[in-house]
Each structure stands twice: as C-alpha cells, then as structure tokens.
Coordinates of C-alpha atoms in Angstrom, one line a residue:
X272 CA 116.8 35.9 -103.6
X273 CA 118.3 38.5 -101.4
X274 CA 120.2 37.6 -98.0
X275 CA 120.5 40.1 -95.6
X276 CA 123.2 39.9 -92.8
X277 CA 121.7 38.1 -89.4
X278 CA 123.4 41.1 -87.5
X279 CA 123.7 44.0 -90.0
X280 CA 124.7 47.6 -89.7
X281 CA 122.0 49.9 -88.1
X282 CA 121.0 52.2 -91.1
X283 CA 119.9 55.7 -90.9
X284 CA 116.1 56.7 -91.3
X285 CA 115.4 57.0 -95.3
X286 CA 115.5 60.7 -96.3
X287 CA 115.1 62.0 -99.8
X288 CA 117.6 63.3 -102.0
X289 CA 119.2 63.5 -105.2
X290 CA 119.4 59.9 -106.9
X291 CA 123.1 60.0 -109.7
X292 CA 122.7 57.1 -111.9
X293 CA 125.6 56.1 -114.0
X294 CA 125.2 53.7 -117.0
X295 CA 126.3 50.2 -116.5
X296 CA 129.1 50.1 -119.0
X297 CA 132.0 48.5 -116.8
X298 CA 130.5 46.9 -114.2
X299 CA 131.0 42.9 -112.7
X300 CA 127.9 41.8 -110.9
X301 CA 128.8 39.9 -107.6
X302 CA 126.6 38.0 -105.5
X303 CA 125.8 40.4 -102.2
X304 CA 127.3 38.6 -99.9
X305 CA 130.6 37.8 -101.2
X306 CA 131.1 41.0 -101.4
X307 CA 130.0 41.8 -98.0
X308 CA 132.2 38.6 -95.7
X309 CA 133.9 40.1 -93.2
X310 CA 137.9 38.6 -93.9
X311 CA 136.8 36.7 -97.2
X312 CA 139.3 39.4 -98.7
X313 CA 141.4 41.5 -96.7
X314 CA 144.7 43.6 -96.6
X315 CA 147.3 41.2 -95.3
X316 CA 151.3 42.1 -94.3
X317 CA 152.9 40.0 -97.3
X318 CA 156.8 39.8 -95.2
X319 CA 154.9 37.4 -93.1
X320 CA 153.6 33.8 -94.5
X321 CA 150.3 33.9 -95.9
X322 CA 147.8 32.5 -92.6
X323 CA 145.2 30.0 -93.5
X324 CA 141.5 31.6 -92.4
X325 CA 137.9 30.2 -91.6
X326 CA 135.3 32.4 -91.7
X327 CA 131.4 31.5 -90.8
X328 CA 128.8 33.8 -90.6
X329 CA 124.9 33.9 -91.1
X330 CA 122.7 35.8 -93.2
X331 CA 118.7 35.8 -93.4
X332 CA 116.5 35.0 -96.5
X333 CA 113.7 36.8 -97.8
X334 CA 111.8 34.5 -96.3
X335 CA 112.8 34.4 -93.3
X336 CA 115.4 31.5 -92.9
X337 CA 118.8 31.5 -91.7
X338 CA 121.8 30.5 -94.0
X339 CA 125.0 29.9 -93.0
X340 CA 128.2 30.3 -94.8
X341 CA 131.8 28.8 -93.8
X342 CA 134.8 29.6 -95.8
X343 CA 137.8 28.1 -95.3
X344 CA 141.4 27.9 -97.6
X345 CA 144.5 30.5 -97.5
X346 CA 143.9 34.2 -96.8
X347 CA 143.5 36.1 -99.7
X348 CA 144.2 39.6 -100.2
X349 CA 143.2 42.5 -102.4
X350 CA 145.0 41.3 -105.3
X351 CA 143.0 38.1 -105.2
X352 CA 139.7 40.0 -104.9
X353 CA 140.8 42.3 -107.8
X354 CA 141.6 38.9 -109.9
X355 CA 138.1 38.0 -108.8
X356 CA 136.1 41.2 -109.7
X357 CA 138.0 41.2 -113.1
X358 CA 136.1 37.4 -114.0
X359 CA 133.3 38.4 -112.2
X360 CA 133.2 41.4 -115.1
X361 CA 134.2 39.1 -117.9
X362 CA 131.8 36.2 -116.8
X363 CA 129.3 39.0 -116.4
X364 CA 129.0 40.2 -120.4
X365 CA 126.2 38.1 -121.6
X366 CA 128.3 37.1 -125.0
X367 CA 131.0 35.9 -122.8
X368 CA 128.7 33.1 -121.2
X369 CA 129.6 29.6 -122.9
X370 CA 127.1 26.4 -123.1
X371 CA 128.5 23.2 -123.0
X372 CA 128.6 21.7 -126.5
X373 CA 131.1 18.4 -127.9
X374 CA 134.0 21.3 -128.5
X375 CA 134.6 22.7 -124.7
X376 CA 133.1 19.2 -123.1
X377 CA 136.8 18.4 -121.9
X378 CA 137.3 21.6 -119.9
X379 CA 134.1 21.7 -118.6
X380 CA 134.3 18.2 -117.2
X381 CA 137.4 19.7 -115.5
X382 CA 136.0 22.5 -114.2
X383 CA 133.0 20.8 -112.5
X384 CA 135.9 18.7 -111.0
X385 CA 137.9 22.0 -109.5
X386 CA 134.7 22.6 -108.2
X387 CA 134.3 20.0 -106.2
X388 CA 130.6 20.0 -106.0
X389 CA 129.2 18.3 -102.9
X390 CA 125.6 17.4 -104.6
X391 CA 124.5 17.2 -108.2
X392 CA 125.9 19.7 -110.4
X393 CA 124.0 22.5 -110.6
X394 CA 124.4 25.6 -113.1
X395 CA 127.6 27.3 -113.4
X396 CA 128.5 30.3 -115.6
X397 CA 131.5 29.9 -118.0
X398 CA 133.8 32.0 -120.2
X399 CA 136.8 32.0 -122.3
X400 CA 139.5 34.1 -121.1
X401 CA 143.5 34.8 -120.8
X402 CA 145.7 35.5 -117.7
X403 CA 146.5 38.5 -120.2
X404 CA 143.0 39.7 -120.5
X405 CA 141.8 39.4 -116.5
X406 CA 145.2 41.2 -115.9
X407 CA 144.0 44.2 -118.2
X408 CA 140.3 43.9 -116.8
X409 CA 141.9 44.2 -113.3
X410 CA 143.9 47.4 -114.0
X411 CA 147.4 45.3 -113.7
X412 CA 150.4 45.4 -116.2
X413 CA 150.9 42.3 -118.3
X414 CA 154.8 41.5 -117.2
X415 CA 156.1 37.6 -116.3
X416 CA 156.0 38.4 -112.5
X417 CA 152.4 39.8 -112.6
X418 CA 150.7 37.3 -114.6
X419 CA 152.3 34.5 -112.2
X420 CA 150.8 36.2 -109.6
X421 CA 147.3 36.6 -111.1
X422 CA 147.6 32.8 -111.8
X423 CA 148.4 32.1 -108.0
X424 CA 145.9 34.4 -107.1
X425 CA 143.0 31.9 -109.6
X426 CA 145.2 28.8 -107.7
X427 CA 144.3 30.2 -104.5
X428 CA 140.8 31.2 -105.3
X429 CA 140.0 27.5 -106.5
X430 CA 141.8 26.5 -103.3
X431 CA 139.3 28.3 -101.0
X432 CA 136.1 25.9 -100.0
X433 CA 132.6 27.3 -99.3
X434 CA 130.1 25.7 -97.4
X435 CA 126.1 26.6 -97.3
X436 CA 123.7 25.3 -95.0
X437 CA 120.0 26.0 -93.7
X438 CA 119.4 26.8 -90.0
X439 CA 116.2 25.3 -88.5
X440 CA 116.1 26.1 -84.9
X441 CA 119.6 26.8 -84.3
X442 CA 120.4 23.2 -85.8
X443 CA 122.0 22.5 -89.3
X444 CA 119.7 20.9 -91.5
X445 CA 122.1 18.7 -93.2
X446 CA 119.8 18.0 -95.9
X447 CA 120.2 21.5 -97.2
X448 CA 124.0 21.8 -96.8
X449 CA 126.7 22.2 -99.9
X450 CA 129.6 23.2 -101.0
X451 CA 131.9 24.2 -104.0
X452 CA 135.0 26.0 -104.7
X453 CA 134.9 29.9 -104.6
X454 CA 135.8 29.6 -108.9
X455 CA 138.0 27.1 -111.1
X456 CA 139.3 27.2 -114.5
X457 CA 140.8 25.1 -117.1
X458 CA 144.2 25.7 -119.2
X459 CA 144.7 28.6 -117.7
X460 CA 149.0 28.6 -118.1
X461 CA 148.2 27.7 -121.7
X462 CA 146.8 30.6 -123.7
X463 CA 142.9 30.7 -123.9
X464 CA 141.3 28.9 -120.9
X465 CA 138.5 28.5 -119.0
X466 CA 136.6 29.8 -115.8
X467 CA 133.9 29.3 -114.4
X468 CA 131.9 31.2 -111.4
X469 CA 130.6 29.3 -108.3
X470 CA 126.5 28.7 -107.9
X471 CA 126.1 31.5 -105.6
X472 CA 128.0 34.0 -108.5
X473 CA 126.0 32.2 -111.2
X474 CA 122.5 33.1 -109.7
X475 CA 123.0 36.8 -109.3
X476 CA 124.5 37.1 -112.4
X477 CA 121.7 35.6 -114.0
X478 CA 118.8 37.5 -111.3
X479 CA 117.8 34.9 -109.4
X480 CA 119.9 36.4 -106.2
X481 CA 120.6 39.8 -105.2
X482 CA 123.5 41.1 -107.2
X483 CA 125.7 44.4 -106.6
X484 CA 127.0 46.4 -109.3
X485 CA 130.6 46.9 -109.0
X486 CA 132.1 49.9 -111.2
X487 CA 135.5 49.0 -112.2
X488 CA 136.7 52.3 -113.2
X489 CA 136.0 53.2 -109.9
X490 CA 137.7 50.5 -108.5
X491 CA 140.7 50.9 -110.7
X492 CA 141.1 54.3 -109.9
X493 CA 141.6 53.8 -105.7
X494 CA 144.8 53.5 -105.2
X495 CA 145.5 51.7 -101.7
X496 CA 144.4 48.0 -100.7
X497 CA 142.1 49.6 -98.0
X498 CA 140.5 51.5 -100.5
X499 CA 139.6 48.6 -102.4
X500 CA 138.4 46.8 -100.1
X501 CA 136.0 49.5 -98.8
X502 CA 135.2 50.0 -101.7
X503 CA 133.9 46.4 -102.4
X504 CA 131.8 46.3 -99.2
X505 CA 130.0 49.6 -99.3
X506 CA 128.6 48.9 -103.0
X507 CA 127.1 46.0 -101.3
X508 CA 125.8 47.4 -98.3
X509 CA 125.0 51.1 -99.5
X510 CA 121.6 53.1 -101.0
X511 CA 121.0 54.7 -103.7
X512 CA 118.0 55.9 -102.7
X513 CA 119.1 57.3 -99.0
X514 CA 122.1 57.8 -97.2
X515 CA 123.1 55.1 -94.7
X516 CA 125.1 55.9 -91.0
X517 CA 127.8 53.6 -90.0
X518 CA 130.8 53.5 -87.5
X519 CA 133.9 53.9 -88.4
X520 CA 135.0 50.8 -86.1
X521 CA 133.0 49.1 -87.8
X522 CA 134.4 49.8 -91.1
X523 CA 137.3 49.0 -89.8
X524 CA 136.0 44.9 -89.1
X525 CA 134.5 45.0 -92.4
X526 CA 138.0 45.8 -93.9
X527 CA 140.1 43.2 -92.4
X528 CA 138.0 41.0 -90.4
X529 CA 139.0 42.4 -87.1
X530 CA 139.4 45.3 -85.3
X531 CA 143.4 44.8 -84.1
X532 CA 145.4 43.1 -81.7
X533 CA 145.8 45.9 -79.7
X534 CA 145.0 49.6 -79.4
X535 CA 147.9 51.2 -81.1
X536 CA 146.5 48.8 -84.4
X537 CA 142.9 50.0 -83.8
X538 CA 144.1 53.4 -84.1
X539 CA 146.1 52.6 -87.3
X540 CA 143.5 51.5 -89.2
X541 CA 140.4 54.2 -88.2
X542 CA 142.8 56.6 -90.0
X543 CA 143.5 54.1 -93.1
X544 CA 140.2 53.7 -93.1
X545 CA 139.2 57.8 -92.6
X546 CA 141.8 57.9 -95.6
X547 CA 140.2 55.4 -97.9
X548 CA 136.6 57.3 -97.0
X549 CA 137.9 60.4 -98.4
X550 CA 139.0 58.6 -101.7
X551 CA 135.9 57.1 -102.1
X552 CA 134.2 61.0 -101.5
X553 CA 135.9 61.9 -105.1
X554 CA 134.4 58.9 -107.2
X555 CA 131.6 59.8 -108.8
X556 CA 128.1 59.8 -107.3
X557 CA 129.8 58.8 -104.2
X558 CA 128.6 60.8 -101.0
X559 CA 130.5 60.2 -97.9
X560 CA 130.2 62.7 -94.8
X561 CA 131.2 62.5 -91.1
X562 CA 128.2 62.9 -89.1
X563 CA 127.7 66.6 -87.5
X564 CA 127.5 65.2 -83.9
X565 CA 130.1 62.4 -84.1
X566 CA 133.3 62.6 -86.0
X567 CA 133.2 58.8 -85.6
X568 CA 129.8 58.0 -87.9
X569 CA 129.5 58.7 -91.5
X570 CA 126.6 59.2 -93.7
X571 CA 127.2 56.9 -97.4
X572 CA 124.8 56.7 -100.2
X573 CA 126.3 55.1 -103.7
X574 CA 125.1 56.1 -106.8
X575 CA 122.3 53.9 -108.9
X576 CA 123.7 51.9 -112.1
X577 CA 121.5 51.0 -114.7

C-alpha cells in the first residue's frame, strides 16, 4: 500500500537519464509518510521551551480513499528523528526482528502497553537493542549527557500519539479510525532493552506499505539540522528514475512545518535551505540543480537502492 499526499508537490514531466544505484548496505526503511509530515520533525530554537504540536494532514490510497493522520505530543526535533532513523535501521535487519516466545513475554506485554493500541493488537516489529548501540547507529558519541538525551528523545517519541482514520465523503468513518504511539520500548535505562516500531513502520518494513530507503551514511555525513531534515523528506518524495521540480518555499514548509512568522524568517530559511540543497548535491547519486528560468525551482532525482 502506497499513500500519496491529498495535495502533493507538482512534479516535472519524466525525462530519461542516467539511473546510480547504490547497494542497500546501511539503510532503515521508513514508512513514506512519516518521513514526508510536514512538522512531525523539525528544527526547533532549544533556548525556548519545547512547544507541544498537532499536526493533521491527508493522504490518498492506491485505491482511491482518503486517510487521515493527526499527530499530536511534544515537538520533536532532529535529534529525535535521528534517534528514530537509527531504530528504524536496527528494527530494519531481518535478524534483528524478535517473535514473542515465554523468554521476552514480559517486555512485550509492556511494550503493547507503551503503545497504547486503540483496537486489537495488531503486528508490531521488535528488537533488542542499547541506548549505546542506537547512539552509534545515529552517528552520536556515547558520553552520560548524550545517551540521556537519546533516552528523552525514545521518552518523547513514545509520548507522541498517532491517529488514522478513513475519509468517506468528507466524514470520518469512525469504524476505521486508530491509534498507537509513534514507538515504545522496554528496559531501556537498564542495559539490553526493547523497541518496538508502530503498525504503520511495521508494514513497510515488512512490504505490505510503501517504504523509503534511507541511507545513513548519507545522513550521517550532513552536518546541519536543515540538512537532515531535507534530507529525510526528499528520499521520500524523490525519483530515481526522473528528476522532479519543486519550490524552494516549499521546501522550506516541508522543513519546519511553516513558512515563518514574518518576512525577514522567510528569507532566513530559503537560504538555510539553498544551503542544505547544496550539501545534499555532494552525496552520492544525488542531483540537485536550480532550474535555468527560475533560481527559485530545483530539479532533484535520488539515486535507486537495491
């Protein structure tokens, strides 16, 4: 199942060219659109306290149907989605993946309950990990201060509450709504622990939904939150096949969520983000240009992992 955004970004006609395929060595697999929610993850000023946020938006099914998604919990920054990427990558290696068996029965039965799942259970993905490995995975040192903040960043992460819902005729069909906790985990402040991906994460993992390839040396390698960020969100919305055109204000909203409270802010962040393009332009099998006509569009195509 692929979703595809209810208002997406206007693409540019297909055109053929060079396809660079990298091998799928260090890659975590995320589900399409949590990669691609405008404010899920942002940059955020961290002298100021942390906002709450509430984020709904609507994508389409391949068949046609609306869904909606409404997230709701504590803003979380770039750290948090680099905490996330790195379980998304350990959760991802097939001899990672745990089945519930009479020894881990006790932490699962506690991570079903830091999910908080609004219907019958249904299949979650599970690993055993550290704080000291997903700070490694990540691309983070392995000090006292850091691994507190990757734990806070988990906290947080089990904190924020997703719910899904069917559209039929502008309506919520309540029948078909749910909700769960973004991840949760077990133990984690004492040595080996648990984690476990939401539903959504589960099923592209495991190729029942659409799932982007996200290439953590890549990711490791950018140096800035914007960067990161960008990065996240054009692996989901960019070809391999074709280069795409896109705005750069509208890069801009899919970075932080907004465009700025004012113009002086807009301005700001079109260059941050004009900076973070240009980083991107030197991974590789990355192509990023600014269009001939207009300095203000840019033609992106990824490369192809496999």
């Amino acid at each position: 199942m692929a979703l595809k955004k209810a208002n997406g970004d206007a693409t540019a006609p297909s055109t053929n060219s060079k396809v660079c395929t990298i091998e799928r060595m260090d890659c975590a697999q995320i589900e399409r659109t949590h990669a691609m929610t405008d404010g899920l993850f942002r940059p955020i000023d961290h002298k100021i306290e942390r906002p709450s946020f509430h984020i709904a938006q609507q994508f389409k099914s391949p068949g046609g149907s609306t869904v909606g998604l409404e997230w709701q919990g504590v803003q979380l920054d770039i750290t948090d989605q680099q905490v996330f990427l790195a379980i998304l990558r350990i959760v991802s290696e097939k001899s990672r993946q745990l089945q519930r068996n009479s020894e881990n029965s006790e932490p699962w039965s506690e991570l079903v309950k830091g999910f908080d799942f609004s219907v019958e259970q249904p299949n979650i993905l599970v690993a055993k990990t550290s704080l000291y490995e997903i700070c490694k995975v990540a691309g983070f040192s392995d000090g006292g201060e850091v691994l507190e903040s990757v734990y806070n960043s988990i906290h947080r992460m089990q904190c924020t509450r997703c719910w899904v819902y069917l559209l039929e005729g502008g309506e919520i069909d309540r029948r078909r709504e749910s909700s769960f906790s973004l991840i949760a985990h077990w133990g984690m402040k004492d040595g080996d622990a648990y984690i476990g991906i939401n539903p959504f994460l589960t099923k592209a993992v495991l190729g029942t939904f659409q799932v982007t390839y996200l290439d953590m040396t890549h990711i490791r390698a950018l140096r800035n939150d914007v960067s990161k960020r960008l990065f996240l969100w054009l692996s989901a919305w960019s070809r391999y096949d074709r280069r795409q055109s896109i705005g750069l204000d509208k890069l801009v909203k899919h970075v932080w969520g907004d465009l700025g409270k004012d113009g002086a802010a807009l301005r700001k962040r079109r260059m941050k983000v004009r900076t973070a393009l240009a980083a991107i332009s030197q991974l590789d099998g990355w192509t990023v240009d600014a269009d001939d006509d207009d300095p203000a569009l840019f033609q992106i195509k990824r490369p192809r992992y496999q």
